């Protein structure tokens, strides 16, 4: 099975030297989406324009795809008094 590496970039690069064996690119995309959700959920400053990227490469370091995230509150959301982006 091919090996995929999931590297995090959020102002600091955190490489994934071990990677994970997965059956195909579609499986790597599913894992990347779940992994990204777990990683960005606790980032408190995501709504202040904090940029976060997940780069997925093959075993040779070739970039296969990227997931980029940045949260920006619109002025209307700020008028509602929610600074964390929640809809309480």
PDB file of C-alpha atoms in Angstrom:
ATOM      1  CA  UNK A   1       0.000   0.000   0.000  1.00  0.00           C
ATOM      2  CA  UNK A   2       1.178   3.551  -0.630  1.00  0.00           C
ATOM      3  CA  UNK A   3       2.368   5.658   2.297  1.00  0.00           C
ATOM      4  CA  UNK A   4       0.936   9.155   2.807  1.00  0.00           C
ATOM      5  CA  UNK A   5       2.396  11.873   5.043  1.00  0.00           C
ATOM      6  CA  UNK A   6       0.216  14.516   6.717  1.00  0.00           C
ATOM      7  CA  UNK A   7       2.232  17.696   7.366  1.00  0.00           C
ATOM      8  CA  UNK A   8       0.811  20.613   9.373  1.00  0.00           C
ATOM      9  CA  UNK A   9       1.657  24.258   8.653  1.00  0.00           C
ATOM     10  CA  UNK A  10       0.243  26.920  10.994  1.00  0.00           C
ATOM     11  CA  UNK A  11       3.035  29.436  11.278  1.00  0.00           C
ATOM     12  CA  UNK A  12       5.286  26.553  12.278  1.00  0.00           C
ATOM     13  CA  UNK A  13       5.751  23.462  10.132  1.00  0.00           C
ATOM     14  CA  UNK A  14       5.187  20.106  11.801  1.00  0.00           C
ATOM     15  CA  UNK A  15       6.323  17.334   9.476  1.00  0.00           C
ATOM     16  CA  UNK A  16       4.944  13.814   9.581  1.00  0.00           C
ATOM     17  CA  UNK A  17       8.079  11.682   9.165  1.00  0.00           C
ATOM     18  CA  UNK A  18       6.293   8.345   9.651  1.00  0.00           C
ATOM     19  CA  UNK A  19       3.190   8.705   7.502  1.00  0.00           C
ATOM     20  CA  UNK A  20       0.443   6.171   7.157  1.00  0.00           C
ATOM     21  CA  UNK A  21      -0.176   3.341   4.730  1.00  0.00           C
ATOM     22  CA  UNK A  22      -3.543   3.673   3.017  1.00  0.00           C
ATOM     23  CA  UNK A  23      -5.102   1.862   0.067  1.00  0.00           C
ATOM     24  CA  UNK A  24      -5.413   4.870  -2.262  1.00  0.00           C
ATOM     25  CA  UNK A  25      -5.678   8.635  -2.673  1.00  0.00           C
ATOM     26  CA  UNK A  26      -9.404   8.663  -1.842  1.00  0.00           C
ATOM     27  CA  UNK A  27      -8.653   7.025   1.521  1.00  0.00           C
ATOM     28  CA  UNK A  28      -5.926   9.615   2.175  1.00  0.00           C
ATOM     29  CA  UNK A  29      -8.422  12.403   1.430  1.00  0.00           C
ATOM     30  CA  UNK A  30     -10.932  10.964   3.911  1.00  0.00           C
ATOM     31  CA  UNK A  31      -8.261  10.644   6.597  1.00  0.00           C
ATOM     32  CA  UNK A  32      -7.064  14.199   5.891  1.00  0.00           C
ATOM     33  CA  UNK A  33     -10.535  15.670   6.371  1.00  0.00           C
ATOM     34  CA  UNK A  34     -11.041  13.870   9.694  1.00  0.00           C
ATOM     35  CA  UNK A  35      -7.533  14.775  10.850  1.00  0.00           C
ATOM     36  CA  UNK A  36      -7.976  18.441   9.893  1.00  0.00           C
ATOM     37  CA  UNK A  37     -11.269  18.671  11.786  1.00  0.00           C
ATOM     38  CA  UNK A  38      -9.634  17.251  14.921  1.00  0.00           C
ATOM     39  CA  UNK A  39      -6.681  19.616  14.634  1.00  0.00           C
ATOM     40  CA  UNK A  40      -8.442  22.929  13.954  1.00  0.00           C
ATOM     41  CA  UNK A  41     -11.330  22.522  16.403  1.00  0.00           C
ATOM     42  CA  UNK A  42      -9.292  23.539  19.482  1.00  0.00           C
ATOM     43  CA  UNK A  43      -7.507  26.452  17.757  1.00  0.00           C
ATOM     44  CA  UNK A  44      -8.936  29.439  19.580  1.00  0.00           C
ATOM     45  CA  UNK A  45      -7.605  32.074  17.190  1.00  0.00           C
ATOM     46  CA  UNK A  46      -8.873  30.410  13.984  1.00  0.00           C
ATOM     47  CA  UNK A  47     -11.566  33.125  13.805  1.00  0.00           C
ATOM     48  CA  UNK A  48      -9.021  35.939  13.896  1.00  0.00           C
ATOM     49  CA  UNK A  49      -7.598  35.119  10.477  1.00  0.00           C
ATOM     50  CA  UNK A  50      -5.247  32.392  11.727  1.00  0.00           C
ATOM     51  CA  UNK A  51      -4.182  30.335   8.704  1.00  0.00           C
ATOM     52  CA  UNK A  52      -3.782  26.566   8.927  1.00  0.00           C
ATOM     53  CA  UNK A  53      -2.738  24.097   6.228  1.00  0.00           C
ATOM     54  CA  UNK A  54      -2.581  20.331   5.946  1.00  0.00           C
ATOM     55  CA  UNK A  55      -0.250  19.171   3.198  1.00  0.00           C
ATOM     56  CA  UNK A  56      -0.434  15.543   2.123  1.00  0.00           C
ATOM     57  CA  UNK A  57       2.555  14.065   0.337  1.00  0.00           C
ATOM     58  CA  UNK A  58       3.546  10.684  -0.972  1.00  0.00           C
ATOM     59  CA  UNK A  59       6.545   8.688   0.294  1.00  0.00           C
ATOM     60  CA  UNK A  60       8.849  10.671  -2.029  1.00  0.00           C
ATOM     61  CA  UNK A  61       7.710  14.072  -0.729  1.00  0.00           C
ATOM     62  CA  UNK A  62       5.554  14.916  -3.747  1.00  0.00           C
ATOM     63  CA  UNK A  63       2.615  17.102  -2.662  1.00  0.00           C
ATOM     64  CA  UNK A  64      -0.633  15.360  -3.583  1.00  0.00           C
ATOM     65  CA  UNK A  65      -3.141  17.812  -2.128  1.00  0.00           C
ATOM     66  CA  UNK A  66      -3.591  20.635   0.377  1.00  0.00           C
ATOM     67  CA  UNK A  67      -6.341  21.579   2.780  1.00  0.00           C
ATOM     68  CA  UNK A  68      -6.228  25.288   3.662  1.00  0.00           C
ATOM     69  CA  UNK A  69      -8.271  26.842   6.455  1.00  0.00           C
ATOM     70  CA  UNK A  70      -8.710  30.404   7.628  1.00  0.00           C
ATOM     71  CA  UNK A  71     -11.599  31.672   9.701  1.00  0.00           C
ATOM     72  CA  UNK A  72     -12.762  35.246   9.335  1.00  0.00           C
ATOM     73  CA  UNK A  73     -15.712  36.721  11.176  1.00  0.00           C
ATOM     74  CA  UNK A  74     -17.870  38.996   9.061  1.00  0.00           C
ATOM     75  CA  UNK A  75     -18.889  42.348  10.583  1.00  0.00           C
ATOM     76  CA  UNK A  76     -22.453  41.039  10.982  1.00  0.00           C
ATOM     77  CA  UNK A  77     -21.222  38.195  13.203  1.00  0.00           C
ATOM     78  CA  UNK A  78     -19.297  40.634  15.370  1.00  0.00           C
ATOM     79  CA  UNK A  79     -22.485  42.658  15.879  1.00  0.00           C
ATOM     80  CA  UNK A  80     -24.117  39.533  17.309  1.00  0.00           C
ATOM     81  CA  UNK A  81     -21.555  39.530  20.111  1.00  0.00           C
ATOM     82  CA  UNK A  82     -19.952  36.172  19.329  1.00  0.00           C
ATOM     83  CA  UNK A  83     -16.184  36.513  19.154  1.00  0.00           C
ATOM     84  CA  UNK A  84     -15.503  32.778  18.870  1.00  0.00           C
ATOM     85  CA  UNK A  85     -17.662  32.062  15.823  1.00  0.00           C
ATOM     86  CA  UNK A  86     -20.180  29.965  17.723  1.00  0.00           C
ATOM     87  CA  UNK A  87     -23.918  30.267  17.163  1.00  0.00           C
ATOM     88  CA  UNK A  88     -25.069  30.115  20.779  1.00  0.00           C
TER      89      UNK A  88
END
